[in-house]
Amino acid sequence: MLVTIPITDPGVSLRDALTAALGSEGEAAWLIARGGVWVNGRRVRDPDVRLPVDATVVVQRPPDGIYRDPVVTSAMILYEDADLIALDKPIDTYVEATPWDAEGHLRAALAHFLEVRDGSAPPLHLAHRLDRDTSGVLLLSKAPDVNAALQRAFREGAVRKTYLALCAGLPAFDEIEIETGHGRGRGGVFRVFPHEEIGRALPQGGTVKAMRTRLRVVRRMDDAALACATPLTGRTHQIRLHLAFLGHPLIGDVKYGGPSTWRGVVVQHHHLHAWRLELPHPRSGTALIIESPAPTWANLPDAKTLLAR
């Protein structure tokens, strides 16, 4: 939620300007401390900074009104060496800072965990990203000198990501590889574009990019199907978009047309899980496989056997 505050009193402090606009010094201090206040397009966290008369102050609050404060525990670590660390990301957590919150994200929580455990935290770099409600394997680097090789592996397709997806309805296909265009629509929301529009310039900036996903149905139920999804490109919301495009949106993915209830129960989060990550180690080149336990909604007592078929 955005609130724009024009400044007419030159030299006023950010704290005083925000307090006057919001009617609460405590709320003003909280918003500044969390990093939800922007001055002329720049995040400002100093309450005593003086504002010029032409300054525009924008306050950003969480869209759902919730500030998250994730905690990393040793049980969440799926893999760690001197260069890399992989977490079993829970649902309902952001992996990095948002426009409304510079504190409540998993990278900051991991840094705090490592500082407590080891006495200091290394510079942490996200190798990839997962949506707030997507759970599973999240990989970060701990050594800056492996970042280039790590990003190159992701960029050049040397990394294989396998997701579990619970989608609505019963797909007619057993296995399919789909390629479409990907970009933002006029409202700023990501959408699927026809394949023939790949490369077309968009009015709001950028171009339509290729988006390719391999899907395999693992299990059919009465009213839903469990699928393995392998994104062959790295577009935002790729699996969610392609399943919705095929007429089988994720259970709980109301943003892209998925049902908000399933079997009489309200679903709070979309059902997508980053189950497996395979990549060459960025320093040694050794094959590395990192897995996260399948979530309860996947109902896979023998996940490895079933998913390897």
CSV table of C-alpha atoms in Angstrom, one decimal:
chain,number,residue,atom,x,y,z
A,1,MET,CA,0.0,0.0,0.0
A,2,LEU,CA,1.4,3.4,-1.1
A,3,VAL,CA,1.1,6.7,0.6
A,4,THR,CA,2.7,9.8,-1.0
A,5,ILE,CA,3.5,12.7,1.2
A,6,PRO,CA,4.5,16.0,-0.5
A,7,ILE,CA,6.9,18.2,1.5
A,8,THR,CA,6.2,21.9,1.9
A,9,ASP,CA,8.3,22.7,4.9
A,10,PRO,CA,12.0,22.9,3.9
A,11,GLY,CA,14.4,21.4,6.3
A,12,VAL,CA,11.9,19.3,8.2
A,13,SER,CA,13.2,16.0,9.4
A,14,LEU,CA,11.8,12.8,7.9
A,15,ARG,CA,10.5,11.7,11.4
A,16,ASP,CA,8.6,15.0,11.9
A,17,ALA,CA,7.2,15.0,8.3
A,18,LEU,CA,6.0,11.4,8.6
A,19,THR,CA,4.6,11.9,12.1
A,20,ALA,CA,2.6,14.9,10.9
A,21,ALA,CA,1.2,13.1,7.9
A,22,LEU,CA,0.4,9.8,9.7
A,23,GLY,CA,-0.6,11.2,13.1
A,24,SER,CA,1.6,8.8,15.0
A,25,GLU,CA,5.3,9.2,15.9
A,26,GLY,CA,5.5,5.5,16.8
A,27,GLU,CA,4.2,4.4,13.4
A,28,ALA,CA,6.5,6.8,11.7
A,29,ALA,CA,9.6,5.4,13.5
A,30,TRP,CA,8.5,1.9,12.8
A,31,LEU,CA,8.1,2.5,9.0
A,32,ILE,CA,11.5,4.2,8.8
A,33,ALA,CA,13.2,1.4,10.8
A,34,ARG,CA,11.7,-1.3,8.6
A,35,GLY,CA,12.8,0.4,5.4
A,36,GLY,CA,9.4,1.2,4.1
A,37,VAL,CA,10.0,5.0,3.5
A,38,TRP,CA,11.4,6.3,0.2
A,39,VAL,CA,12.5,9.9,-0.5
A,40,ASN,CA,12.8,10.9,-4.1
A,41,GLY,CA,13.0,7.2,-5.1
A,42,ARG,CA,15.6,6.2,-2.6
A,43,ARG,CA,15.1,4.1,0.6
A,44,VAL,CA,15.9,6.3,3.6
A,45,ARG,CA,16.3,4.8,7.1
A,46,ASP,CA,17.7,7.8,9.0
A,47,PRO,CA,14.8,9.5,10.8
A,48,ASP,CA,16.8,12.7,11.3
A,49,VAL,CA,17.6,13.3,7.6
A,50,ARG,CA,16.4,16.8,6.5
A,51,LEU,CA,14.1,17.0,3.5
A,52,PRO,CA,14.2,19.6,0.8
A,53,VAL,CA,11.0,21.4,-0.1
A,54,ASP,CA,10.6,19.6,-3.3
A,55,ALA,CA,11.0,16.1,-1.8
A,56,THR,CA,8.4,13.4,-2.3
A,57,VAL,CA,8.1,10.9,0.5
A,58,VAL,CA,6.5,7.6,-0.4
A,59,VAL,CA,5.5,5.2,2.4
A,60,GLN,CA,5.2,1.5,1.4
A,61,ARG,CA,3.3,-1.0,3.6
A,62,PRO,CA,2.9,-4.7,3.1
A,63,PRO,CA,0.1,-5.5,0.6
A,64,ASP,CA,-1.4,-7.9,3.1
A,65,GLY,CA,-0.6,-5.8,6.2
A,66,ILE,CA,1.8,-8.4,7.6
A,67,TYR,CA,5.5,-7.8,8.4
A,68,ARG,CA,7.4,-11.1,8.4
A,69,ASP,CA,10.3,-11.9,10.6
A,70,PRO,CA,11.6,-15.3,9.5
A,71,VAL,CA,14.0,-17.3,11.7
A,72,VAL,CA,16.6,-19.7,10.3
A,73,THR,CA,17.5,-22.8,12.3
A,74,SER,CA,20.1,-25.5,11.8
A,75,ALA,CA,17.3,-27.9,10.8
A,76,MET,CA,16.6,-25.8,7.7
A,77,ILE,CA,20.1,-26.3,6.3
A,78,LEU,CA,20.0,-28.9,3.5
A,79,TYR,CA,23.6,-28.4,2.4
A,80,GLU,CA,26.6,-26.4,3.4
A,81,ASP,CA,30.3,-26.1,2.6
A,82,ALA,CA,32.8,-23.2,2.5
A,83,ASP,CA,31.2,-21.7,-0.6
A,84,LEU,CA,27.5,-22.6,-0.6
A,85,ILE,CA,24.6,-23.0,1.7
A,86,ALA,CA,21.2,-24.3,0.8
A,87,LEU,CA,18.1,-23.8,3.0
A,88,ASP,CA,14.8,-25.6,3.1
A,89,LYS,CA,12.7,-22.4,2.5
A,90,PRO,CA,9.3,-22.4,4.3
A,91,ILE,CA,6.2,-20.9,2.8
A,92,ASP,CA,5.2,-17.3,3.6
A,93,THR,CA,8.7,-15.9,3.6
A,94,TYR,CA,10.4,-13.4,1.3
A,95,VAL,CA,13.9,-14.3,0.2
A,96,GLU,CA,15.2,-10.7,0.0
A,97,ALA,CA,14.2,-7.2,0.9
A,98,THR,CA,10.9,-5.8,-0.4
A,99,PRO,CA,10.0,-2.2,-1.1
A,100,TRP,CA,8.1,-2.1,2.2
A,101,ASP,CA,10.6,-4.1,4.4
A,102,ALA,CA,14.4,-4.2,4.4
A,103,GLU,CA,14.5,-6.5,7.4
A,104,GLY,CA,12.0,-9.3,7.2
A,105,HIS,CA,13.5,-11.6,4.6
A,106,LEU,CA,15.3,-15.0,4.6
A,107,ARG,CA,18.8,-13.7,3.5
A,108,ALA,CA,18.9,-11.3,6.5
A,109,ALA,CA,17.7,-14.1,8.8
A,110,LEU,CA,20.4,-16.4,7.5
A,111,ALA,CA,23.0,-13.8,8.1
A,112,HIS,CA,21.8,-13.4,11.7
A,113,PHE,CA,21.9,-17.2,12.2
A,114,LEU,CA,25.5,-17.5,10.9
A,115,GLU,CA,26.6,-14.5,12.9
A,116,VAL,CA,25.3,-16.2,16.1
A,117,ARG,CA,26.7,-19.6,15.2
A,118,ASP,CA,30.1,-18.6,13.8
A,119,GLY,CA,30.7,-15.2,15.2
A,120,SER,CA,30.4,-13.4,11.8
A,121,ALA,CA,28.4,-13.8,8.7
A,122,PRO,CA,30.0,-14.1,5.2
A,123,PRO,CA,28.6,-12.0,2.3
A,124,LEU,CA,25.5,-13.9,1.2
A,125,HIS,CA,24.4,-13.9,-2.4
A,126,LEU,CA,21.2,-15.4,-3.7
A,127,ALA,CA,21.9,-17.9,-6.5
A,128,HIS,CA,18.2,-17.8,-7.5
A,129,ARG,CA,14.8,-16.7,-6.0
A,130,LEU,CA,11.6,-18.4,-4.9
A,131,ASP,CA,8.3,-16.7,-4.5
A,132,ARG,CA,7.0,-15.9,-1.0
A,133,ASP,CA,4.7,-18.9,-1.0
A,134,THR,CA,6.9,-21.4,-2.8
A,135,SER,CA,8.8,-23.7,-0.4
A,136,GLY,CA,11.9,-25.9,-0.9
A,137,VAL,CA,15.5,-25.6,-1.9
A,138,LEU,CA,17.0,-22.1,-1.9
A,139,LEU,CA,20.7,-21.8,-2.7
A,140,LEU,CA,23.0,-19.0,-1.6
A,141,SER,CA,26.7,-18.4,-2.0
A,142,LYS,CA,29.0,-17.6,0.9
A,143,ALA,CA,32.1,-16.8,-1.1
A,144,PRO,CA,32.0,-13.8,-3.6
A,145,ASP,CA,34.6,-15.5,-5.9
A,146,VAL,CA,32.2,-18.3,-6.9
A,147,ASN,CA,29.4,-16.0,-7.8
A,148,ALA,CA,30.3,-15.5,-11.4
A,149,ALA,CA,30.6,-19.3,-12.0
A,150,LEU,CA,27.3,-19.9,-10.1
A,151,GLN,CA,25.4,-17.3,-12.1
A,152,ARG,CA,26.9,-18.6,-15.3
A,153,ALA,CA,25.6,-22.1,-14.5
A,154,PHE,CA,22.1,-20.8,-14.0
A,155,ARG,CA,22.2,-18.6,-17.1
A,156,GLU,CA,23.6,-21.3,-19.4
A,157,GLY,CA,21.2,-24.1,-18.3
A,158,ALA,CA,23.7,-26.2,-16.3
A,159,VAL,CA,21.4,-26.1,-13.4
A,160,ARG,CA,18.3,-28.4,-13.3
A,161,LYS,CA,15.5,-27.4,-11.1
A,162,THR,CA,12.6,-29.8,-10.3
A,163,TYR,CA,9.4,-28.6,-8.7
A,164,LEU,CA,6.4,-30.4,-7.3
A,165,ALA,CA,3.1,-28.7,-8.3
A,166,LEU,CA,-0.4,-29.5,-7.2
A,167,CYS,CA,-2.7,-28.3,-9.9
A,168,ALA,CA,-6.4,-28.0,-10.3
A,169,GLY,CA,-8.3,-30.5,-12.6
A,170,LEU,CA,-7.0,-33.5,-14.4
A,171,PRO,CA,-4.6,-32.7,-17.3
A,172,ALA,CA,-5.1,-34.7,-20.5
A,173,PHE,CA,-1.3,-35.0,-21.0
A,174,ASP,CA,1.1,-37.3,-19.2
A,175,GLU,CA,4.1,-35.3,-20.2
A,176,ILE,CA,4.4,-32.0,-22.2
A,177,GLU,CA,7.0,-29.4,-23.0
A,178,ILE,CA,5.5,-26.0,-23.6
A,179,GLU,CA,7.1,-22.8,-24.9
A,180,THR,CA,5.4,-19.4,-25.0
A,181,GLY,CA,6.2,-15.8,-24.6
A,182,HIS,CA,6.6,-14.1,-21.2
A,183,GLY,CA,6.3,-10.5,-20.2
A,184,ARG,CA,4.3,-8.0,-18.2
A,185,GLY,CA,0.8,-7.0,-19.3
A,186,ARG,CA,-0.4,-3.4,-19.3
A,187,GLY,CA,-1.3,-3.6,-15.6
A,188,GLY,CA,2.2,-4.7,-14.7
A,189,VAL,CA,1.2,-8.3,-14.0
A,190,PHE,CA,3.2,-11.1,-15.6
A,191,ARG,CA,1.4,-13.0,-18.4
A,192,VAL,CA,1.7,-15.5,-21.1
A,193,PHE,CA,2.2,-14.2,-24.7
A,194,PRO,CA,1.8,-16.2,-27.9
A,195,HIS,CA,4.9,-17.9,-29.1
A,196,GLU,CA,5.0,-15.8,-32.3
A,197,GLU,CA,5.3,-12.6,-30.2
A,198,ILE,CA,8.6,-13.6,-28.7
A,199,GLY,CA,11.0,-10.7,-29.2
A,200,ARG,CA,8.2,-8.1,-29.7
A,201,ALA,CA,8.8,-4.8,-27.8
A,202,LEU,CA,6.2,-4.1,-25.1
A,203,PRO,CA,4.7,-0.7,-24.8
A,204,GLN,CA,5.6,-0.5,-21.1
A,205,GLY,CA,9.2,-1.4,-21.7
A,206,GLY,CA,11.1,-4.6,-22.3
A,207,THR,CA,10.4,-7.4,-24.8
A,208,VAL,CA,8.5,-10.6,-24.8
A,209,LYS,CA,10.9,-13.3,-23.8
A,210,ALA,CA,10.8,-17.1,-24.5
A,211,MET,CA,9.5,-19.2,-21.6
A,212,ARG,CA,9.8,-23.0,-21.7
A,213,THR,CA,8.7,-25.6,-19.1
A,214,ARG,CA,8.6,-29.4,-19.0
A,215,LEU,CA,5.7,-30.9,-17.1
A,216,ARG,CA,5.1,-34.5,-16.1
A,217,VAL,CA,2.0,-35.7,-14.3
A,218,VAL,CA,3.0,-37.9,-11.3
A,219,ARG,CA,-0.3,-38.7,-9.8
A,220,ARG,CA,-4.0,-38.0,-10.7
A,221,MET,CA,-6.5,-37.6,-7.9
A,222,ASP,CA,-10.3,-37.0,-8.1
A,223,ASP,CA,-10.1,-33.2,-8.6
A,224,ALA,CA,-6.4,-32.4,-8.8
A,225,ALA,CA,-3.1,-33.7,-10.1
A,226,LEU,CA,0.5,-33.7,-8.8
A,227,ALA,CA,3.0,-32.8,-11.4
A,228,CYS,CA,6.8,-32.5,-11.7
A,229,ALA,CA,7.7,-29.2,-13.3
A,230,THR,CA,11.2,-28.4,-14.8
A,231,PRO,CA,11.6,-24.8,-15.9
A,232,LEU,CA,14.0,-24.7,-18.9
A,233,THR,CA,14.1,-20.9,-18.8
A,234,GLY,CA,14.2,-18.7,-15.7
A,235,ARG,CA,11.2,-16.4,-16.0
A,236,THR,CA,9.3,-14.9,-13.1
A,237,HIS,CA,6.3,-17.1,-12.1
A,238,GLN,CA,7.0,-19.4,-15.0
A,239,ILE,CA,5.5,-22.6,-13.7
A,240,ARG,CA,2.5,-20.8,-12.3
A,241,LEU,CA,1.9,-19.1,-15.6
A,242,HIS,CA,2.2,-22.2,-17.7
A,243,LEU,CA,0.0,-24.3,-15.6
A,244,ALA,CA,-2.7,-21.6,-15.6
A,245,PHE,CA,-2.3,-21.2,-19.4
A,246,LEU,CA,-2.9,-25.0,-19.8
A,247,GLY,CA,-6.1,-24.7,-17.7
A,248,HIS,CA,-4.7,-26.2,-14.6
A,249,PRO,CA,-3.6,-23.4,-12.2
A,250,LEU,CA,-1.9,-24.3,-8.9
A,251,ILE,CA,-4.2,-25.1,-6.0
A,252,GLY,CA,-4.3,-21.8,-4.0
A,253,ASP,CA,-2.8,-19.6,-6.7
A,254,VAL,CA,-5.6,-17.1,-6.8
A,255,LYS,CA,-3.4,-14.6,-8.6
A,256,TYR,CA,-3.5,-16.8,-11.7
A,257,GLY,CA,-6.9,-18.3,-11.4
A,258,GLY,CA,-6.3,-21.1,-9.0
A,259,PRO,CA,-9.0,-22.2,-6.5
A,260,SER,CA,-8.9,-20.6,-3.0
A,261,THR,CA,-10.5,-23.6,-1.4
A,262,TRP,CA,-9.7,-27.3,-1.9
A,263,ARG,CA,-11.8,-30.2,-0.6
A,264,GLY,CA,-13.7,-27.8,1.6
A,265,VAL,CA,-10.6,-26.1,3.2
A,266,VAL,CA,-9.4,-22.6,2.6
A,267,VAL,CA,-6.0,-22.7,1.0
A,268,GLN,CA,-3.8,-19.8,2.1
A,269,HIS,CA,-0.8,-20.4,-0.2
A,270,HIS,CA,-0.2,-21.8,-3.6
A,271,HIS,CA,1.0,-25.4,-3.7
A,272,LEU,CA,4.5,-25.3,-5.4
A,273,HIS,CA,7.6,-26.8,-3.9
A,274,ALA,CA,11.2,-26.6,-5.2
A,275,TRP,CA,12.0,-30.2,-4.6
A,276,ARG,CA,15.4,-30.8,-6.2
A,277,LEU,CA,18.3,-28.7,-7.4
A,278,GLU,CA,21.1,-30.3,-9.5
A,279,LEU,CA,24.2,-28.3,-10.5
A,280,PRO,CA,28.0,-28.4,-10.9
A,281,HIS,CA,29.7,-27.0,-7.8
A,282,PRO,CA,31.0,-23.5,-8.9
A,283,ARG,CA,34.5,-24.2,-7.5
A,284,SER,CA,35.2,-27.9,-8.1
A,285,GLY,CA,32.7,-28.7,-10.9
A,286,THR,CA,31.6,-31.8,-8.9
A,287,ALA,CA,28.0,-32.7,-9.5
A,288,LEU,CA,25.8,-31.5,-6.6
A,289,ILE,CA,22.3,-32.7,-5.9
A,290,ILE,CA,20.3,-30.9,-3.1
A,291,GLU,CA,16.8,-32.1,-2.2
A,292,SER,CA,14.1,-30.9,0.1
A,293,PRO,CA,11.5,-33.3,1.7
A,294,ALA,CA,8.3,-33.4,-0.2
A,295,PRO,CA,5.5,-31.3,1.5
A,296,THR,CA,2.5,-33.0,3.1
A,297,TRP,CA,0.2,-31.9,0.3
A,298,ALA,CA,2.2,-33.9,-2.2
A,299,ASN,CA,1.4,-37.1,-0.4
A,300,LEU,CA,4.5,-38.9,-1.6
A,301,PRO,CA,5.6,-41.6,0.9
A,302,ASP,CA,8.3,-42.7,-1.6
A,303,ALA,CA,9.0,-39.5,-3.4
A,304,LYS,CA,12.4,-40.5,-5.0
A,305,THR,CA,11.0,-43.7,-6.6
A,306,LEU,CA,7.9,-42.1,-7.9
A,307,LEU,CA,9.5,-38.9,-9.2
A,308,ALA,CA,12.4,-40.8,-10.9
A,309,ARG,CA,10.0,-42.6,-13.3
